[in-house]
PDB file of C-alpha atoms in Angstrom:
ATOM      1  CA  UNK A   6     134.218 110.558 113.463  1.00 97.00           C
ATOM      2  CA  UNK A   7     131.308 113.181 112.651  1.00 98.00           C
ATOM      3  CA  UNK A   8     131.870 114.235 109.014  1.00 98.00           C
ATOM      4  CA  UNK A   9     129.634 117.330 107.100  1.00 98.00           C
ATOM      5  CA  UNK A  10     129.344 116.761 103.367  1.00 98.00           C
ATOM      6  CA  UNK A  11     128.571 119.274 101.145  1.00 98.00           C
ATOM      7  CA  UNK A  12     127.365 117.399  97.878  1.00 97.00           C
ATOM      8  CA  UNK A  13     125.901 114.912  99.836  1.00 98.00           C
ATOM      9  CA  UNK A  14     123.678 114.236  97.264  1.00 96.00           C
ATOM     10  CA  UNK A  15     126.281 114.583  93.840  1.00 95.00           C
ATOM     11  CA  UNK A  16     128.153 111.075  92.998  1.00 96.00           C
ATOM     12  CA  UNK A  17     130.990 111.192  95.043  1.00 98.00           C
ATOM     13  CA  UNK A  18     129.010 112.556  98.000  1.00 98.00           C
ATOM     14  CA  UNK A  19     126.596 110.177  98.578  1.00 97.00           C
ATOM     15  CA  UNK A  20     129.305 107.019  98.077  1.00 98.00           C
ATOM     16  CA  UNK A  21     131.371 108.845 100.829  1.00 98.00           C
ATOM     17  CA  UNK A  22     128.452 109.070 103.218  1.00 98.00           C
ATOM     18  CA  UNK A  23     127.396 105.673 102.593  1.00 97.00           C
ATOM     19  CA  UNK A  24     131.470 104.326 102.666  1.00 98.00           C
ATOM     20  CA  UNK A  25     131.494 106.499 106.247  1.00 98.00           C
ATOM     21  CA  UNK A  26     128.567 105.298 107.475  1.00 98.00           C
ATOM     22  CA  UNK A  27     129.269 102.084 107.075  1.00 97.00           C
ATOM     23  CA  UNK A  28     133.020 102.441 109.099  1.00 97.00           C
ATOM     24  CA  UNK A  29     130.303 103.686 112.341  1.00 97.00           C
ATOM     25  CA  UNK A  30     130.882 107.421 111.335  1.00 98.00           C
ATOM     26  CA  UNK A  31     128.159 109.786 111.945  1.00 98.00           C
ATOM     27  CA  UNK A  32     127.411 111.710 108.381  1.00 98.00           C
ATOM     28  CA  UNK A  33     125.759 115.117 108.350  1.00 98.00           C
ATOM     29  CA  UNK A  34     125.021 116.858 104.934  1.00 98.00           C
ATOM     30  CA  UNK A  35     123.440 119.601 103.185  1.00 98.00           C
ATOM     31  CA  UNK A  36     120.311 119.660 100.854  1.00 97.00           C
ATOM     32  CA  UNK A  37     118.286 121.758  99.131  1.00 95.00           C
ATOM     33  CA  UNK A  38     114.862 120.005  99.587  1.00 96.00           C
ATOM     34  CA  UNK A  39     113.198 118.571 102.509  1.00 97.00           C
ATOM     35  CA  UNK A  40     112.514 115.549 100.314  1.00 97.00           C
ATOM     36  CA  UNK A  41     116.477 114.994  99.970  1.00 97.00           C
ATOM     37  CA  UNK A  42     116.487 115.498 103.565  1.00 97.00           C
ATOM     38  CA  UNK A  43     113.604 113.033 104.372  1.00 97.00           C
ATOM     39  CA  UNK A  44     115.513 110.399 102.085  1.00 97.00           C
ATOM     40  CA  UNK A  45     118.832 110.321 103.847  1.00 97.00           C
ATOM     41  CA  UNK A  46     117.319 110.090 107.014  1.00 97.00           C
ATOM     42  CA  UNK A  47     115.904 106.780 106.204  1.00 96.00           C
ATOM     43  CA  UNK A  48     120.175 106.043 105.501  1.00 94.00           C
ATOM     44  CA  UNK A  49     120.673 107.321 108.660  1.00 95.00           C
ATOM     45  CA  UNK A  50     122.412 110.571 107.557  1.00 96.00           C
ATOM     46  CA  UNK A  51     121.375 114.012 109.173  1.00 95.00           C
ATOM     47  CA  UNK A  52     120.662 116.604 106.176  1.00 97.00           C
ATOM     48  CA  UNK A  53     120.200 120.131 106.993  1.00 97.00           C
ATOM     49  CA  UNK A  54     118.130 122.290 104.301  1.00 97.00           C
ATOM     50  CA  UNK A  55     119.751 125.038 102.434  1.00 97.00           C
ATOM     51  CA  UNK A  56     120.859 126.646  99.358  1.00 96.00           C
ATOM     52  CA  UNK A  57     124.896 126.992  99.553  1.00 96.00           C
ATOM     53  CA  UNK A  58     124.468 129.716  97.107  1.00 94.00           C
ATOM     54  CA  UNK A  59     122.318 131.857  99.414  1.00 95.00           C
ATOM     55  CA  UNK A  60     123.020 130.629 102.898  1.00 97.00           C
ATOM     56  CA  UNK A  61     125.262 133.358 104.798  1.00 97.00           C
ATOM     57  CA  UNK A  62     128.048 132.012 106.487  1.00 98.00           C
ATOM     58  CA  UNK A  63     126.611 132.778 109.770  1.00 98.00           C
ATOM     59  CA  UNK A  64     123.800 129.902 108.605  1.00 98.00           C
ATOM     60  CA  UNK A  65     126.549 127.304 107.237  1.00 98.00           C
ATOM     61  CA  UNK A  66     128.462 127.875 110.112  1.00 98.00           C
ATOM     62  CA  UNK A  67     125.360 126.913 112.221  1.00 98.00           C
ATOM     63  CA  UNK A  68     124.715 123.898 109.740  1.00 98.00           C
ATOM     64  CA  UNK A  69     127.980 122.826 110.328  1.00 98.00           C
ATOM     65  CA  UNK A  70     128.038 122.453 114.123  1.00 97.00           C
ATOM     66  CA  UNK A  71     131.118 120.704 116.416  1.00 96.00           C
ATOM     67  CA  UNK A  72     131.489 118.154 113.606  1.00 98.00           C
ATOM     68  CA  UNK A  73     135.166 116.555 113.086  1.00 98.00           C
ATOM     69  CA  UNK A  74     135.324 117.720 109.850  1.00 98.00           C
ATOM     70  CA  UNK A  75     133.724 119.357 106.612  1.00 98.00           C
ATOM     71  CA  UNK A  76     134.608 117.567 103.034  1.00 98.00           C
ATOM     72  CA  UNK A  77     133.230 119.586  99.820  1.00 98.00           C
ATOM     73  CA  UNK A  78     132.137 117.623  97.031  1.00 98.00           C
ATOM     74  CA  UNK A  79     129.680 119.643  95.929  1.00 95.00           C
ATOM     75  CA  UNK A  80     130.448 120.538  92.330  1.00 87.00           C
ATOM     76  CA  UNK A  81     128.855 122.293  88.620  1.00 80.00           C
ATOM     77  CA  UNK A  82     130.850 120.002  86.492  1.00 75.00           C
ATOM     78  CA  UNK A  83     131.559 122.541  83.944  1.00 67.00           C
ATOM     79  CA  UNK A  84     127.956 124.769  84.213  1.00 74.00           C
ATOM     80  CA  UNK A  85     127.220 127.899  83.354  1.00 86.00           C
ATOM     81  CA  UNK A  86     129.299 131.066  84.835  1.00 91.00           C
ATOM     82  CA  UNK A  87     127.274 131.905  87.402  1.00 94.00           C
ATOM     83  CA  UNK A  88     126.721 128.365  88.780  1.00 92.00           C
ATOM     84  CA  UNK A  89     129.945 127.554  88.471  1.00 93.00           C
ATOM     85  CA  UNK A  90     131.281 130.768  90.152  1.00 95.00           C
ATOM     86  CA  UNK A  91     128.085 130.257  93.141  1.00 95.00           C
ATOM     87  CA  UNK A  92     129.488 127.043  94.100  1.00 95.00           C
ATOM     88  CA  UNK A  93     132.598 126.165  92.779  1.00 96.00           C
ATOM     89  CA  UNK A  94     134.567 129.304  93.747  1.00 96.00           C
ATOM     90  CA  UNK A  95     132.476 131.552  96.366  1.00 97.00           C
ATOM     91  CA  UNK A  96     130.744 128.579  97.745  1.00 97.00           C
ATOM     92  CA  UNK A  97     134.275 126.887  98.582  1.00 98.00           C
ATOM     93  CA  UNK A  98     135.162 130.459 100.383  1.00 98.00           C
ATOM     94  CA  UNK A  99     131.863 130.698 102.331  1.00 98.00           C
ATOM     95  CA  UNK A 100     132.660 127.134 103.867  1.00 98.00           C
ATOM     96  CA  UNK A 101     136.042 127.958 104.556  1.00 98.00           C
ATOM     97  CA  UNK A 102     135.031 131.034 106.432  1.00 98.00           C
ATOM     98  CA  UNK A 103     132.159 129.204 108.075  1.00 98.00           C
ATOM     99  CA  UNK A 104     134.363 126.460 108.708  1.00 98.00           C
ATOM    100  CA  UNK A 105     136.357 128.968 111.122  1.00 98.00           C
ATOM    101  CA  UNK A 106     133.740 130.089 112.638  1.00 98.00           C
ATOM    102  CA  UNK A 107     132.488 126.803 113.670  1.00 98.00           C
ATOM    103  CA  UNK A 108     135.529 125.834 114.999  1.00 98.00           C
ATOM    104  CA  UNK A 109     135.908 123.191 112.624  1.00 98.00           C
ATOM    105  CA  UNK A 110     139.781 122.500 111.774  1.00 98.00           C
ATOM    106  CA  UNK A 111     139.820 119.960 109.319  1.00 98.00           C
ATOM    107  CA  UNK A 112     138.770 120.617 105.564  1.00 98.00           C
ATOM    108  CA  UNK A 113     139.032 118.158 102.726  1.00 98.00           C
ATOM    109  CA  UNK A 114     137.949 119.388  99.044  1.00 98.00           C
ATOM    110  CA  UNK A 115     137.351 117.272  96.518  1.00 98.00           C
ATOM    111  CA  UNK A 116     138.825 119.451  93.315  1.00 96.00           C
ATOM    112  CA  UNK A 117     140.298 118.122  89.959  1.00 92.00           C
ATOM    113  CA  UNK A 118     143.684 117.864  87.946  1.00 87.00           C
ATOM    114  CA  UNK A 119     144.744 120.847  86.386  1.00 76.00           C
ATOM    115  CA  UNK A 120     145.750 118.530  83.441  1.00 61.00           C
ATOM    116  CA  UNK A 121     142.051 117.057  82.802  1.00 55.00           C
ATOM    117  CA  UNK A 122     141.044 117.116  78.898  1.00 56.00           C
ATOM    118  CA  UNK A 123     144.043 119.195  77.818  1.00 53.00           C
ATOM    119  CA  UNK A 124     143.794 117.624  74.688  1.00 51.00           C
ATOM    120  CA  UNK A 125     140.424 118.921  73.761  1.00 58.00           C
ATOM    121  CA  UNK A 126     139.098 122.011  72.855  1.00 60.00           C
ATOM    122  CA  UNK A 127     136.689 122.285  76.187  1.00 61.00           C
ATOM    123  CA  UNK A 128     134.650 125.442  75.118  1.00 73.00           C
ATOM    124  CA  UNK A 129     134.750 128.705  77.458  1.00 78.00           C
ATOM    125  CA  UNK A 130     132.251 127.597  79.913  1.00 79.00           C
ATOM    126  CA  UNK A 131     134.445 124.538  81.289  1.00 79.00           C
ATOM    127  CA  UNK A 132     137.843 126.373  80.992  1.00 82.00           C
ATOM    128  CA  UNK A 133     136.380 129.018  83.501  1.00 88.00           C
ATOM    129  CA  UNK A 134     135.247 126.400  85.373  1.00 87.00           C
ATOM    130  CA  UNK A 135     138.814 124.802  85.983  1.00 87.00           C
ATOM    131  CA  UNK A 136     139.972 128.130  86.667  1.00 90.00           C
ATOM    132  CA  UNK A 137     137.726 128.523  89.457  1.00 94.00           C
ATOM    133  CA  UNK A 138     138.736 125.520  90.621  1.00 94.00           C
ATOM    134  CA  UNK A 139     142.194 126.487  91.042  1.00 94.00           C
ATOM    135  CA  UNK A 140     141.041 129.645  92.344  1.00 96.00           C
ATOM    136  CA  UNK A 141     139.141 127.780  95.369  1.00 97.00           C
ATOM    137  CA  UNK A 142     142.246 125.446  95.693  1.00 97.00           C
ATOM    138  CA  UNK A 143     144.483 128.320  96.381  1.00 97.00           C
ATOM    139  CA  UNK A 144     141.841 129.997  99.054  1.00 98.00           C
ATOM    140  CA  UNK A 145     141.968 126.793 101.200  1.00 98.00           C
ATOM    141  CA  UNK A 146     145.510 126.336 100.773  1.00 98.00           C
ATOM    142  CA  UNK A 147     146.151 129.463 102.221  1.00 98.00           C
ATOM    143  CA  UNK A 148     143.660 129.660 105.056  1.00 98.00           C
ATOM    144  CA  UNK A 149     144.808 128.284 108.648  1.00 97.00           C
ATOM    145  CA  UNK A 150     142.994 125.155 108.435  1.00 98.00           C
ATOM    146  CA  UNK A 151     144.022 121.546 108.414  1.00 98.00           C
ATOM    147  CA  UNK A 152     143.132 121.193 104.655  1.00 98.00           C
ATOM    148  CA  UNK A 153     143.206 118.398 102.275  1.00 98.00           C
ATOM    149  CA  UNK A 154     142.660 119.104  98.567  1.00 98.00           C
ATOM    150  CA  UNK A 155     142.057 116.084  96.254  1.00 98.00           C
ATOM    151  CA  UNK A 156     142.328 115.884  92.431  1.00 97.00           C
ATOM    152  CA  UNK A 157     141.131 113.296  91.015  1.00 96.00           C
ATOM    153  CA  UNK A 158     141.467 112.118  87.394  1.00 93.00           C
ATOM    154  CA  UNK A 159     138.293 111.427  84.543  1.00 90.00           C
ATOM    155  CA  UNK A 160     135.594 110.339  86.534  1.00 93.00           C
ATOM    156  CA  UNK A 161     133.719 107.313  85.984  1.00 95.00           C
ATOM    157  CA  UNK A 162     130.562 105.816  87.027  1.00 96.00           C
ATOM    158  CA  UNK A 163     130.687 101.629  88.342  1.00 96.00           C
ATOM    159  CA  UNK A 164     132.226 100.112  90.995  1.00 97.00           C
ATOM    160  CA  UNK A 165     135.686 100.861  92.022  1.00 98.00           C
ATOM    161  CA  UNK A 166     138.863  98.369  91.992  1.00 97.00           C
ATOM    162  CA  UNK A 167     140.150  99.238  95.755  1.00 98.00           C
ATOM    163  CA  UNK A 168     143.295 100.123  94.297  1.00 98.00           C
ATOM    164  CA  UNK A 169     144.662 103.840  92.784  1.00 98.00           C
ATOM    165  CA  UNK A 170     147.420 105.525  92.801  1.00 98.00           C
ATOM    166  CA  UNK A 171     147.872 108.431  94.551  1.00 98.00           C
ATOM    167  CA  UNK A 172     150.364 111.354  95.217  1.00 98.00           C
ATOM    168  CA  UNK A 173     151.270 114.561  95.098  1.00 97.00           C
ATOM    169  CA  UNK A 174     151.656 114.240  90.891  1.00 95.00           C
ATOM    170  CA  UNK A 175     149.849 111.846  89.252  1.00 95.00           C
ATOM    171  CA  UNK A 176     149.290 111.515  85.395  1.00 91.00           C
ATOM    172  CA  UNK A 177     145.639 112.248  84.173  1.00 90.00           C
ATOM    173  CA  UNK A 178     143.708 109.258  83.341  1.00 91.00           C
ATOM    174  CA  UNK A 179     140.323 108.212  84.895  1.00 93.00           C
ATOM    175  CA  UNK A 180     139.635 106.668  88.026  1.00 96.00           C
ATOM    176  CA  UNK A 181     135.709 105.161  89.628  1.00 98.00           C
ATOM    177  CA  UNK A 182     133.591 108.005  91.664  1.00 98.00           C
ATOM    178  CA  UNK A 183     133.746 104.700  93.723  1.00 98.00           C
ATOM    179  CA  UNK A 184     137.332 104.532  94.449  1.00 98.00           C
ATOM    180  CA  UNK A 185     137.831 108.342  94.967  1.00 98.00           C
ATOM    181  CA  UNK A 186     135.058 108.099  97.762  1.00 98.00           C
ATOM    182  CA  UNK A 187     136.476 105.125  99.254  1.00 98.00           C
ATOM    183  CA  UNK A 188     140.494 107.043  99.065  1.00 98.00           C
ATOM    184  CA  UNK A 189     138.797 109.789 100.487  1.00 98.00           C
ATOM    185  CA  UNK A 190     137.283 107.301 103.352  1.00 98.00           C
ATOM    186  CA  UNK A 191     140.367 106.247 104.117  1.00 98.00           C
ATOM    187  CA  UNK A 192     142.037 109.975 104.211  1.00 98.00           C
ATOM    188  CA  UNK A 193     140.368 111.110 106.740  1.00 98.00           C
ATOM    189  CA  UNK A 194     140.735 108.540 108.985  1.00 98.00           C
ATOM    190  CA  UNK A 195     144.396 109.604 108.477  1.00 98.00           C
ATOM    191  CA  UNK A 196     144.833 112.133 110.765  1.00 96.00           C
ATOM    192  CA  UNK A 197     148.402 112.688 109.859  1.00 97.00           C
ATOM    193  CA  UNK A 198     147.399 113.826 106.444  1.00 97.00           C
ATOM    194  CA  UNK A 199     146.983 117.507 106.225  1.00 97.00           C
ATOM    195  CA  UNK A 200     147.722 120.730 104.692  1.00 98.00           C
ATOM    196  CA  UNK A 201     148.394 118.489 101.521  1.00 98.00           C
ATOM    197  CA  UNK A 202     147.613 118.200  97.438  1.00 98.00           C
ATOM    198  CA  UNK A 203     147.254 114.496  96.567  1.00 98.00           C
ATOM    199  CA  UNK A 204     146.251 114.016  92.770  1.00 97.00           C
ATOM    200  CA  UNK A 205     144.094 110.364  92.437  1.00 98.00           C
ATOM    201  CA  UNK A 206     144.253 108.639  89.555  1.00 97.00           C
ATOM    202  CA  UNK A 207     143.649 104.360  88.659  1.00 97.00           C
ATOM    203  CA  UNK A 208     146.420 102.144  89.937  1.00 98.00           C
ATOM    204  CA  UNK A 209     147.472  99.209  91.304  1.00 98.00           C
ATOM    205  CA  UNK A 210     148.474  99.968  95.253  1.00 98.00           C
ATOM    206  CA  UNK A 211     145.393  98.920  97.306  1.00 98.00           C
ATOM    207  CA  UNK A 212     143.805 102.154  98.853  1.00 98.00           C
ATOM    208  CA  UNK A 213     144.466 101.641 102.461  1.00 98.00           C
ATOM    209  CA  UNK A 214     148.421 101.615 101.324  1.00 98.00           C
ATOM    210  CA  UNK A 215     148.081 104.234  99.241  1.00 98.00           C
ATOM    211  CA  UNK A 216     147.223 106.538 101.807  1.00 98.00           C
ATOM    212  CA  UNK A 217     149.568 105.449 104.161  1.00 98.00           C
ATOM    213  CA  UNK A 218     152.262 106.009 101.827  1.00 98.00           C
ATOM    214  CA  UNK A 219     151.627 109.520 101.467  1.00 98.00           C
ATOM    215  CA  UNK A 220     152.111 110.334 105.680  1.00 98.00           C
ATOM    216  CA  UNK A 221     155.033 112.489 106.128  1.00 90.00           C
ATOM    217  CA  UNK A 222     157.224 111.379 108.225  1.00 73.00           C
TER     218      UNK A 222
END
């Protein structure tokens, strides 16, 4: 499988490429520096040099090539407007048009539960930033690609358990960046997942099971 990140470089990212990588994918990705670029290439990833924020979907779309599908990662974890809006929202739309225009059927974005933090009083700046998120959410799930959208709980840094659980409602909790990159592994080697929500959150049913579980019939 040939697989574009976008947020190569952000937590989840760069534990998919290197969980992908290691099942004989091919991994292509986007940075902003030719230093990023020069990095990955040593892990055998191709990185292509751009700004998401200022590319033109013409240049993503170029970026993006014949690969067998593009998974967003990319994320401002609760920034400022502008950043947030730049990436999280019009970014999200950019690669879904430039996703088309590649040819490229299969989308996965990596978004968050609706649900996260409820109990706290998050400030302005993050509740705009969940809304965008939705926003984004609905734009793929209404676009004629083969999406996948998945929300996963708290995130946490360490190393992941192998198991989750995973659906198409899950209760907010917190779950290892390394156990949604390794669920995310495993989803797209599904191709019978598509044009699905799955929220990810810890659990006890090994990964590989989880997934399967979650195949319509």
């Amino acid at each position: 499988m040939d697989v574009f990140i976008i947020g190569i470089t952000g937590g989840i990212g760069g534990l998919l490429a290197q969980k992908l990588r290691s099942r004989g994918d091919t991994v292509h990705g986007l940075v902003r520096r030719d230093d990023q670029q020069a990095e990955l290439a040593t892990r055998g990833v191709v990185a292509h040099v751009g700004d998401l924020s200022s590319m033109t979907v013409e240049q993503l779309a170029a970026a993006f090539g014949d690969v067998d599908v593009i998974v967003f990662s990319a994320g401002s974890n609760g920034g400022t407007r502008e950043v947030t809006t730049a990436i999280d929202g019009d970014g999200v739309v950019k690669a879904i048009e430039a996703a088309g225009r590649a040819g490229v059927e299969r989308f996965a974005l990596v978004s968050v539960l609706p649900e996260s933090w409820r109990e706290r009083d998050l400030g302005e700046e993050v509740e705009y930033y969940f809304a965008v998120k939705k926003g984004a959410d609905i734009a793929l799930s209404r676009s004629d690609l083969n999406w996948l959208i998945l929300r996963p709980s708290l995130l946490l840094d360490g190393p992941g358990n192998g198991t989750v659980s995973l659906g198409p409602a899950e209760f907010h909790g917190e779950i290892t960046r390394d156990d949604v990159a390794a669920t995310l592994a495993e989803l797209l080697h599904e191709p019978r997942i598509g044009r699905q929500i799955l929220e990810l959150n810890t659990g006890s049913t090994p990964i590989e099971e989880a997934v399967r579980a979650n195949v319509r019939s």
